[in-house]
Amino acid sequence: MRQRKISAKASDDDENSEKFTTTNCLPKNSSPSLKKIFILCLVTRMINSLLLQTYFNPDEHWQALEVAHFITFGYGHLTWEWKKGIRTYLHPVLFAALYKVLAFFHLDTPWFMTRTPRLLQSLFSAIGDLYFYKFSQVLFGNHVAKWALFAQLVNWFMFFCITRTLANGMETILTLVSLYYWPSFRETSRSASSGSRKWALAAAALACAIRPTSAITWVYVALLELYLTSNKLKFVLLEAVPIGGLVLGLTSLLDRLMYGSWVLVPLNFLKFNFLSSGGDYYGTHAWHWYITQGFTAMLFTFVPFSISGIIMSKQWKLFGLIAWVLGIYSLIGHKEFRFVLPVLPIALMFAGYTLANMRGSDPPERKMKENLGSSINCFSKVQMSVFFLLVTNLPMALYMSTVHQRGTEDVMNYLSVEAVNNKVESILFLMPCHATPYYSTLHRNLPMRFLDCTPSEEKGILDESDQFLMDPVGFATEYAKNWSLPSHIVLFDSQEKPLKEFLVSHNFHEIKRFFHAHFKVDREIQASVVVYAYQGQ
């Protein structure tokens, strides 16, 4: 199917043009206004954020909210990454500003402290969804853009991940904003305004500042732009270098203010994760993991629709970006779902293309001969696809967001309320490191202790977390010789069983149990989280 050129005027708000010129089985609605699209996305993402009650990745709390809490309230735990200077404060300060507002209005209560950061993230996510819609509109027209947005809002992993306070979420949002402005992905460079590339570079530079590995995406895009642009020197010397340098300079100034000394975060990040393979400390996967498991699981039942859309749309430059990102990340030993989140919306856009094409693939002459039965068949084809995607993605999204691994969030919400009521004096977490939120949820300056898992510079040295998992009783017994007796101990039920006698002998008794998971993720099943309290002699 041939695609029409998109004019410069149409690129911003193409109300009348359609990428598909064939007659559809169902009448198309006029393009909704961008304001309505944004409101739809914002309401959806706000509901999305309020439904999130589960724990996914420690970085959501420990590399964002915990740091923001430390900045705002003066207490909190900064992990070893902040001591080595491989994280920038650019992302946490967004939530530190939110905490400042809450504190000013005396709204820093348990509910607001846990819910408002994700609500703020839902605002950012809605902006990303809007730019995703606009980008789809520029490439394929209004009809595909609506179906692409449907795919974006329904996909289980986007629902599960995008409103969390992970830096990867902000990286994804900035990626969508930047891709919308890049001339190299449009049918003709005239469809982009003269300043759009500067906005694209600014958003890309911010993405790299927040997540230095985002450079993997922008190397591909920059090389493509360099190949297609007629004025290469202008692009490099008058746009890329000054804008990139400005963003790097401003973030370095921020980090200088927060760290107290000059720290070049991108360089430190590169040294640890690539030159020394520091990321491998947290586990490695086979080179094909993203293709056979990771990215495939993220797309889930959208996989055949995305593949079909890639083939039908012939947008090879955009497909090349997905292939490039997955290929480069496949060369890195340590792999996680969230690392490739920025290219998930692109794959979903292709799925939207397939869904739209189902309604627009019949030639005009066939429409003239259509009877009621054939119209119903066409309608049913789309309905069946939509029904299939809804019944496979929505239950998965709800289960992962409200049920699976919720215990570690519930236990900290419970302890934060208990702390407000002065029922908690100190807490010991006998569980794998960073398994729960921390001061950003408790929001009380009480002594807390978790098992350290800072990477050792000497190979073969086990951290506290690994030592405990290997021998819970031996570790706890040795630790108790010199401990400051906590008022509460938190642990998983899988470690509770061998430690039962130890806990009773030290006058700790169970006071609360929270469901956590039905099945294991990377260790033995952790079905519940248990709270023990010291009952005295």
Coordinates of C-alpha atoms in Angstrom, one line a residue:
M1 CA 0.0 0.0 0.0
R2 CA 1.5 3.3 -1.1
Q3 CA 1.9 6.1 1.4
R4 CA 1.3 9.7 0.6
K5 CA 3.7 12.5 1.3
I6 CA 2.9 14.5 4.3
S7 CA 3.0 18.3 4.1
A8 CA 4.6 20.5 6.7
K9 CA 1.2 21.8 7.8
A10 CA -0.3 18.3 8.1
S11 CA 2.6 17.1 10.2
D12 CA 1.5 19.0 13.2
D13 CA -2.3 18.4 13.2
D14 CA -3.5 16.5 10.2
E15 CA -7.2 16.8 10.6
N16 CA -8.3 15.8 7.2
S17 CA -5.7 13.5 5.5
E18 CA -5.6 9.7 6.0
K19 CA -2.8 7.4 5.3
F20 CA -5.2 4.8 4.0
T21 CA -7.0 5.9 0.8
T22 CA -9.1 2.8 0.4
T23 CA -12.6 2.4 1.6
N24 CA -13.1 0.9 5.1
C25 CA -15.7 -1.6 6.2
L26 CA -16.7 0.9 8.9
P27 CA -16.9 4.7 8.6
K28 CA -13.9 6.5 10.0
N29 CA -14.4 9.3 12.5
S30 CA -12.7 12.6 12.1
S31 CA -9.4 13.0 13.9
P32 CA -10.0 13.9 17.6
S33 CA -8.3 17.0 18.8
L34 CA -4.9 16.7 20.5
K35 CA -6.5 18.1 23.7
K36 CA -9.0 15.3 23.8
I37 CA -6.3 12.8 23.2
F38 CA -4.2 14.2 26.0
I39 CA -7.1 14.1 28.4
L40 CA -7.8 10.5 27.5
C41 CA -4.2 9.6 28.0
L42 CA -3.9 11.5 31.3
V43 CA -7.1 10.0 32.8
T44 CA -6.0 6.5 31.7
R45 CA -2.5 6.9 33.1
M46 CA -3.8 8.3 36.4
I47 CA -6.0 5.3 36.9
N48 CA -3.1 3.2 35.8
S49 CA -0.9 4.7 38.5
L50 CA -3.5 4.3 41.3
L51 CA -3.9 0.7 40.4
L52 CA -0.2 -0.1 40.8
Q53 CA 0.3 -1.9 44.1
T54 CA 3.2 -4.2 43.3
Y55 CA 7.0 -4.2 43.4
F56 CA 8.8 -4.5 40.1
N57 CA 12.4 -3.3 40.3
P58 CA 14.4 -1.8 43.2
D59 CA 15.5 1.2 41.1
E60 CA 11.9 2.6 41.2
H61 CA 12.4 3.4 44.8
W62 CA 16.1 3.2 45.6
Q63 CA 17.4 5.3 42.6
A64 CA 14.6 7.8 42.4
L65 CA 12.2 8.2 45.4
E66 CA 14.8 7.3 48.1
V67 CA 17.2 9.9 46.7
A68 CA 14.5 12.5 46.4
H69 CA 13.5 11.9 50.0
F70 CA 17.1 12.3 51.1
I71 CA 17.3 15.6 49.2
T72 CA 14.0 17.0 50.6
F73 CA 13.9 15.7 54.2
G74 CA 17.6 15.1 54.9
Y75 CA 17.4 11.4 55.6
G76 CA 17.2 8.4 53.4
H77 CA 19.6 5.8 52.1
L78 CA 21.9 6.5 49.1
T79 CA 23.1 3.3 47.6
W80 CA 26.7 2.6 46.5
E81 CA 26.0 4.0 43.0
W82 CA 25.7 7.5 44.4
K83 CA 29.0 7.1 46.3
K84 CA 30.7 6.1 43.1
G85 CA 29.0 8.9 41.1
I86 CA 27.4 6.8 38.4
R87 CA 23.9 8.3 38.8
T88 CA 22.8 11.8 38.0
Y89 CA 20.5 13.8 40.2
L90 CA 18.5 15.1 37.2
H91 CA 15.8 12.4 37.6
P92 CA 15.4 12.4 41.4
V93 CA 15.1 16.2 41.7
L94 CA 11.8 16.0 39.8
F95 CA 10.3 14.0 42.7
A96 CA 12.2 16.0 45.3
A97 CA 10.3 19.1 44.0
L98 CA 7.1 17.1 44.5
Y99 CA 8.1 16.2 48.1
K100 CA 8.9 19.9 48.8
V101 CA 5.3 20.8 47.7
L102 CA 3.8 18.1 49.9
A103 CA 5.9 19.2 52.9
F104 CA 5.0 22.8 52.4
F105 CA 1.3 22.0 52.5
H106 CA 1.7 19.4 55.3
L107 CA 0.5 16.7 52.9
D108 CA 3.4 14.4 53.5
T109 CA 1.2 11.7 54.9
P110 CA 1.6 7.9 54.1
W111 CA -1.0 8.0 51.3
F112 CA 0.3 11.1 49.6
M113 CA 4.0 10.0 49.9
T114 CA 3.3 6.7 48.2
R115 CA 0.7 7.7 45.6
T116 CA 1.7 11.2 44.4
P117 CA 5.1 10.2 42.8
R118 CA 3.3 7.8 40.5
L119 CA 0.6 10.3 39.8
L120 CA 3.3 12.8 38.8
Q121 CA 4.8 10.1 36.6
S122 CA 1.3 9.5 35.0
L123 CA 1.4 13.1 33.9
F124 CA 4.8 12.6 32.2
S125 CA 3.5 9.3 30.7
A126 CA 0.4 11.0 29.2
I127 CA 2.8 13.5 27.5
G128 CA 4.7 10.6 26.1
D129 CA 1.4 9.0 24.9
L130 CA 0.4 12.2 23.2
Y131 CA 3.7 12.5 21.3
F132 CA 3.4 8.8 20.5
Y133 CA 0.0 9.6 18.9
K134 CA 1.4 12.6 17.0
F135 CA 4.4 10.6 15.8
S136 CA 2.1 7.9 14.5
Q137 CA -0.1 10.5 12.9
V138 CA 2.9 12.1 11.1
L139 CA 4.1 8.7 9.8
F140 CA 0.8 7.0 8.9
G141 CA -2.2 9.4 9.3
N142 CA -5.0 9.7 11.8
H143 CA -6.5 6.3 11.4
V144 CA -3.4 4.4 12.2
A145 CA -2.6 6.8 15.0
K146 CA -5.8 6.0 16.8
W147 CA -5.1 2.2 16.6
A148 CA -1.5 2.7 17.6
L149 CA -2.7 4.6 20.7
F150 CA -5.1 1.7 21.5
A151 CA -2.1 -0.7 21.4
Q152 CA 0.0 1.6 23.6
L153 CA -2.7 2.0 26.2
V154 CA -3.8 -1.7 26.2
N155 CA -0.3 -3.4 26.1
W156 CA 0.2 -5.1 29.5
F157 CA 3.8 -4.1 30.0
M158 CA 3.3 -0.4 29.2
F159 CA 0.5 -0.5 31.8
F160 CA 2.7 -2.3 34.3
C161 CA 5.8 -0.2 33.9
I162 CA 5.3 3.3 32.4
T163 CA 3.8 5.0 35.5
R164 CA 6.5 3.7 37.8
T165 CA 9.1 6.1 38.9
L166 CA 11.9 4.3 37.0
A167 CA 14.4 6.4 35.0
N168 CA 13.6 4.1 32.1
G169 CA 10.1 5.4 32.0
M170 CA 11.3 9.0 31.6
E171 CA 13.9 7.8 29.0
T172 CA 11.0 6.3 27.0
I173 CA 8.9 9.5 27.2
L174 CA 11.8 11.6 26.1
T175 CA 12.5 9.1 23.3
L176 CA 9.0 9.5 22.0
V177 CA 9.2 13.3 22.1
S178 CA 12.5 13.3 20.3
L179 CA 11.5 10.8 17.6
Y180 CA 8.4 13.0 16.7
Y181 CA 10.7 15.9 15.9
W182 CA 13.4 14.0 14.0
P183 CA 13.2 14.8 10.2
S184 CA 14.9 11.5 9.2
F185 CA 11.8 9.5 10.1
R186 CA 9.4 11.6 8.0
E187 CA 8.5 11.1 4.4
T188 CA 10.2 14.4 3.5
S189 CA 12.3 16.7 5.6
R190 CA 10.0 19.5 4.5
S191 CA 7.3 18.0 6.8
A192 CA 9.4 19.1 9.8
S193 CA 9.8 22.7 10.9
S194 CA 13.2 24.2 10.7
G195 CA 13.6 24.1 14.5
S196 CA 12.3 20.6 15.0
R197 CA 15.7 18.9 14.9
K198 CA 16.9 21.1 17.7
W199 CA 14.0 20.0 19.9
A200 CA 14.8 16.4 18.9
L201 CA 18.4 16.9 19.9
A202 CA 17.4 18.5 23.2
A203 CA 15.1 15.7 24.2
A204 CA 17.6 13.1 23.1
A205 CA 20.3 14.8 25.2
L206 CA 18.1 14.8 28.2
A207 CA 17.3 11.1 27.7
C208 CA 21.1 10.4 27.7
A209 CA 21.6 12.6 30.8
I210 CA 19.1 10.5 32.7
R211 CA 20.1 7.1 31.2
P212 CA 23.5 7.2 29.6
T213 CA 22.7 3.9 27.8
S214 CA 20.1 5.9 25.9
A215 CA 23.0 6.9 23.6
I216 CA 22.6 3.4 22.0
T217 CA 19.3 4.7 20.5
W218 CA 20.6 8.1 19.5
V219 CA 23.8 6.7 17.8
Y220 CA 21.5 5.0 15.2
V221 CA 19.3 8.1 14.8
A222 CA 22.2 10.5 14.5
L223 CA 23.9 8.3 11.9
L224 CA 20.7 8.1 9.9
E225 CA 20.2 11.9 10.1
L226 CA 23.8 12.4 9.1
Y227 CA 23.3 10.2 6.1
L228 CA 20.1 11.9 5.0
T229 CA 20.7 15.6 5.7
S230 CA 22.2 17.8 3.1
N231 CA 24.1 20.0 5.5
K232 CA 26.1 17.7 7.6
L233 CA 28.4 20.2 9.1
K234 CA 25.5 22.3 10.3
F235 CA 23.9 19.3 11.9
V236 CA 27.1 18.3 13.8
L237 CA 28.8 21.6 14.6
L238 CA 25.9 24.0 15.0
E239 CA 23.3 21.7 16.4
A240 CA 24.4 18.4 17.9
V241 CA 27.6 19.6 19.6
P242 CA 26.2 22.8 21.1
I243 CA 22.9 21.3 22.3
G244 CA 24.5 18.2 23.7
G245 CA 27.2 20.3 25.3
L246 CA 24.7 22.6 26.9
V247 CA 22.6 19.7 28.4
L248 CA 25.8 18.0 29.6
G249 CA 27.0 21.2 31.1
L250 CA 23.8 22.0 33.0
T251 CA 23.4 18.4 34.3
S252 CA 27.1 18.5 35.4
L253 CA 26.4 21.7 37.3
L254 CA 23.4 20.1 39.0
D255 CA 25.5 17.1 40.0
R256 CA 28.3 19.4 41.2
L257 CA 25.8 21.1 43.5
M258 CA 24.4 17.8 44.8
Y259 CA 27.6 15.7 45.0
G260 CA 29.7 18.6 46.4
S261 CA 32.4 18.0 43.8
W262 CA 32.7 17.7 40.0
V263 CA 31.4 14.4 38.8
L264 CA 31.1 13.3 35.2
V265 CA 28.3 10.8 35.5
P266 CA 28.3 9.5 31.9
L267 CA 32.0 8.6 32.1
N268 CA 31.7 6.9 35.5
F269 CA 28.6 5.0 34.2
L270 CA 30.5 3.9 31.1
K271 CA 33.5 2.7 33.1
F272 CA 31.4 0.6 35.5
N273 CA 28.9 -0.9 33.1
F274 CA 30.9 -1.4 30.0
L275 CA 34.7 -1.2 30.6
S276 CA 34.6 -3.2 33.8
S277 CA 31.4 -5.2 33.1
G278 CA 30.1 -4.2 36.5
G279 CA 26.5 -4.8 35.5
D280 CA 27.3 -8.5 35.2
Y281 CA 27.4 -8.6 39.0
Y282 CA 23.6 -8.6 38.9
G283 CA 23.4 -11.6 36.6
T284 CA 23.8 -12.4 32.9
H285 CA 21.5 -13.8 30.2
A286 CA 22.1 -15.6 26.9
W287 CA 22.7 -13.3 24.0
H288 CA 19.3 -14.1 22.4
W289 CA 17.3 -13.4 25.6
Y290 CA 15.7 -10.2 24.4
I291 CA 14.5 -11.8 21.1
T292 CA 13.4 -15.2 22.6
Q293 CA 12.1 -14.0 26.0
G294 CA 12.4 -10.4 27.1
F295 CA 11.1 -8.2 24.3
T296 CA 8.7 -11.0 23.1
A297 CA 7.1 -11.1 26.6
M298 CA 6.8 -7.4 26.7
L299 CA 4.9 -7.3 23.4
F300 CA 3.0 -10.5 24.4
T301 CA 0.0 -11.1 22.1
F302 CA 0.9 -8.0 20.0
V303 CA 3.8 -9.9 18.5
P304 CA 2.1 -11.1 15.3
F305 CA 0.4 -7.7 14.8
S306 CA 3.8 -5.9 15.1
I307 CA 5.5 -8.2 12.7
S308 CA 2.7 -7.8 10.2
G309 CA 2.8 -4.1 10.6
I310 CA 6.6 -3.9 9.9
I311 CA 6.2 -5.9 6.7
M312 CA 3.1 -4.0 5.4
S313 CA 4.2 -0.5 6.3
K314 CA 7.7 -0.9 4.9
Q315 CA 9.0 1.6 7.5
W316 CA 12.4 0.0 7.5
K317 CA 14.2 2.9 9.1
L318 CA 12.0 2.7 12.1
F319 CA 12.2 -1.1 12.2
G320 CA 16.0 -0.7 11.9
L321 CA 15.9 1.3 15.2
I322 CA 14.2 -1.6 17.0
A323 CA 16.7 -4.1 15.5
W324 CA 19.7 -1.9 16.4
V325 CA 18.7 -1.4 20.0
L326 CA 17.8 -5.1 20.6
G327 CA 21.0 -6.1 18.8
I328 CA 23.3 -3.8 20.8
Y329 CA 21.7 -4.6 24.2
S330 CA 22.0 -8.3 23.3
L331 CA 25.8 -7.9 23.3
I332 CA 25.7 -6.8 27.0
G333 CA 25.7 -9.6 29.5
H334 CA 23.3 -8.1 32.1
K335 CA 19.8 -7.8 30.6
E336 CA 16.5 -6.5 32.0
F337 CA 13.0 -5.9 30.5
R338 CA 13.1 -2.2 31.3
F339 CA 16.3 -1.6 29.3
V340 CA 14.5 -1.9 26.0
L341 CA 11.3 -0.2 27.1
P342 CA 12.1 2.9 24.8
V343 CA 11.5 0.8 21.7
L344 CA 8.4 -1.0 22.8
P345 CA 6.1 1.8 21.7
I346 CA 7.6 1.7 18.2
A347 CA 6.7 -2.0 18.0
L348 CA 3.2 -1.2 19.3
M349 CA 2.9 1.4 16.6
F350 CA 3.4 -1.3 14.0
A351 CA 0.7 -3.3 15.7
G352 CA -1.6 -0.3 15.3
Y353 CA -0.8 -0.2 11.6
T354 CA -1.9 -3.8 11.2
L355 CA -5.2 -3.2 13.1
A356 CA -5.9 -0.1 11.0
N357 CA -5.1 -2.0 7.8
M358 CA -7.7 -4.6 8.7
R359 CA -10.3 -1.9 8.3
G360 CA -8.8 -0.3 5.3
S361 CA -7.4 -3.0 3.1
D362 CA -10.3 -3.6 0.7
P363 CA -10.0 -1.8 -2.7
P364 CA -12.8 0.7 -3.6
E365 CA -14.3 -1.4 -6.3
R366 CA -14.8 -4.3 -3.9
K367 CA -16.7 -1.9 -1.5
M368 CA -19.2 -1.3 -4.3
K369 CA -20.0 -5.0 -4.5
E370 CA -20.0 -5.6 -0.7
N371 CA -23.2 -7.1 0.8
L372 CA -24.2 -7.0 4.4
G373 CA -22.6 -10.4 5.1
S374 CA -19.2 -9.3 3.9
S375 CA -19.4 -6.1 5.9
I376 CA -20.1 -8.2 9.0
N377 CA -17.2 -10.4 8.3
C378 CA -14.8 -7.5 8.0
F379 CA -16.3 -6.0 11.2
S380 CA -15.9 -9.3 13.0
K381 CA -12.3 -9.6 11.9
V382 CA -11.4 -6.3 13.7
Q383 CA -13.6 -7.1 16.7
M384 CA -12.0 -10.5 17.1
S385 CA -8.6 -9.0 17.1
V386 CA -9.5 -6.3 19.6
F387 CA -11.2 -8.8 21.8
F388 CA -8.2 -11.1 21.6
L389 CA -5.8 -8.3 22.6
L390 CA -8.0 -7.1 25.4
V391 CA -8.6 -10.5 27.0
T392 CA -5.0 -11.4 26.9
N393 CA -3.4 -8.0 27.9
L394 CA -5.9 -6.5 30.5
P395 CA -5.9 -9.5 32.9
M396 CA -2.1 -9.7 32.7
A397 CA -1.8 -6.0 33.3
L398 CA -4.1 -6.1 36.3
Y399 CA -2.6 -9.2 37.8
M400 CA 1.0 -7.9 37.5
S401 CA 0.0 -4.5 38.7
T402 CA -2.3 -5.4 41.6
V403 CA -1.4 -9.0 42.7
H404 CA 2.1 -10.3 41.8
Q405 CA 4.8 -9.2 44.3
R406 CA 2.6 -6.8 46.2
G407 CA 3.7 -7.9 49.7
T408 CA 6.9 -5.8 49.9
E409 CA 4.9 -2.7 49.1
D410 CA 2.1 -3.6 51.5
V411 CA 4.4 -4.2 54.4
M412 CA 6.1 -0.8 54.1
N413 CA 2.7 0.9 53.8
Y414 CA 1.6 -0.9 56.9
L415 CA 4.8 0.0 58.8
S416 CA 4.5 3.7 57.8
V417 CA 1.1 3.9 59.4
E418 CA 2.4 2.0 62.5
A419 CA 5.3 4.5 62.6
V420 CA 2.9 7.4 62.6
N421 CA 1.2 5.9 65.6
N422 CA 4.6 5.5 67.3
K423 CA 4.4 1.7 67.3
V424 CA 7.7 1.2 65.5
E425 CA 11.1 2.0 66.9
S426 CA 13.5 0.2 64.5
I427 CA 13.4 -2.3 61.7
L428 CA 15.7 -5.1 60.5
F429 CA 15.1 -6.6 57.0
L430 CA 16.3 -10.2 56.9
M431 CA 15.7 -10.6 53.2
P432 CA 17.5 -10.0 49.9
C433 CA 18.8 -6.4 49.6
H434 CA 16.5 -3.7 48.3
A435 CA 13.5 -6.0 48.4
T436 CA 11.2 -3.3 49.8
P437 CA 10.8 0.4 49.5
Y438 CA 12.6 2.3 52.3
Y439 CA 12.5 5.7 53.9
S440 CA 10.6 7.2 51.0
T441 CA 7.6 5.1 52.1
L442 CA 8.2 4.8 55.9
H443 CA 8.8 8.6 56.0
R444 CA 10.0 8.5 59.6
N445 CA 13.6 8.9 60.7
L446 CA 13.9 5.6 62.5
P447 CA 16.9 3.2 62.5
M448 CA 16.5 0.7 59.8
R449 CA 18.9 -2.0 58.6
F450 CA 18.9 -4.1 55.4
L451 CA 21.4 -6.6 54.1
D452 CA 24.1 -4.9 52.0
C453 CA 24.8 -6.0 48.4
T454 CA 27.4 -3.5 47.3
P455 CA 29.6 -5.2 44.6
S456 CA 32.9 -6.2 45.9
E457 CA 36.1 -5.2 44.0
E458 CA 37.5 -8.7 44.8
K459 CA 35.9 -11.6 42.9
G460 CA 34.5 -14.4 44.9
I461 CA 33.6 -12.3 48.0
L462 CA 29.9 -12.8 48.9
D463 CA 27.9 -9.8 50.0
E464 CA 25.7 -9.9 53.1
S465 CA 22.6 -10.6 51.1
D466 CA 24.1 -13.7 49.5
Q467 CA 25.6 -14.9 52.8
F468 CA 22.2 -14.7 54.4
L469 CA 20.5 -16.6 51.6
M470 CA 23.1 -19.4 51.7
D471 CA 22.8 -19.8 55.5
P472 CA 20.0 -17.8 57.1
V473 CA 20.4 -19.3 60.6
G474 CA 24.2 -19.0 60.7
F475 CA 24.1 -15.4 59.4
A476 CA 21.3 -14.3 61.8
T477 CA 23.0 -16.0 64.8
E478 CA 26.3 -14.2 64.1
Y479 CA 24.6 -10.9 63.4
A480 CA 22.6 -11.1 66.6
K481 CA 25.8 -11.1 68.7
N482 CA 26.4 -7.4 68.0
W483 CA 23.0 -6.1 67.0
S484 CA 21.1 -3.2 68.4
L485 CA 17.8 -5.1 69.1
P486 CA 15.2 -4.0 66.6
S487 CA 11.5 -3.6 67.4
H488 CA 10.5 -5.3 64.1
I489 CA 11.9 -7.8 61.8
V490 CA 10.7 -8.2 58.2
L491 CA 11.4 -11.3 56.1
F492 CA 10.0 -13.6 53.4
D493 CA 8.2 -16.8 54.5
S494 CA 10.9 -18.8 52.6
Q495 CA 13.5 -17.6 55.2
E496 CA 11.0 -17.6 58.1
K497 CA 10.8 -21.4 58.2
P498 CA 14.5 -22.0 59.0
L499 CA 14.6 -18.9 61.3
K500 CA 11.5 -19.7 63.3
E501 CA 13.4 -21.0 66.3
F502 CA 15.8 -18.1 66.2
L503 CA 13.0 -15.6 66.2
V504 CA 11.1 -17.2 69.1
S505 CA 14.3 -17.6 71.1
H506 CA 14.9 -13.8 70.8
N507 CA 11.3 -13.1 71.8
F508 CA 10.0 -12.1 68.4
H509 CA 6.5 -13.1 67.4
E510 CA 4.5 -12.7 64.2
I511 CA 2.1 -9.8 64.1
K512 CA 1.3 -9.4 60.4
R513 CA 1.5 -11.4 57.2
F514 CA 1.1 -10.1 53.7
F515 CA 0.5 -12.1 50.5
H516 CA 3.4 -11.5 48.0
A517 CA 3.4 -13.9 45.0
H518 CA 1.9 -17.1 43.6
F519 CA 5.1 -18.2 41.8
K520 CA 8.8 -17.5 42.0
V521 CA 10.6 -15.0 39.8
D522 CA 14.4 -15.5 40.2
R523 CA 14.6 -17.3 43.6
E524 CA 12.5 -19.9 45.5
I525 CA 8.8 -18.9 45.8
Q526 CA 8.3 -16.0 48.1
A527 CA 4.6 -16.4 48.9
S528 CA 4.3 -13.9 51.7
V529 CA 6.1 -11.2 53.7
V530 CA 6.0 -11.6 57.4
V531 CA 6.4 -9.0 60.2
Y532 CA 7.7 -10.0 63.6
A533 CA 7.7 -7.7 66.6
Y534 CA 9.8 -7.9 69.8
Q535 CA 7.5 -8.8 72.7
G536 CA 10.0 -8.2 75.5
Q537 CA 11.3 -10.7 78.1

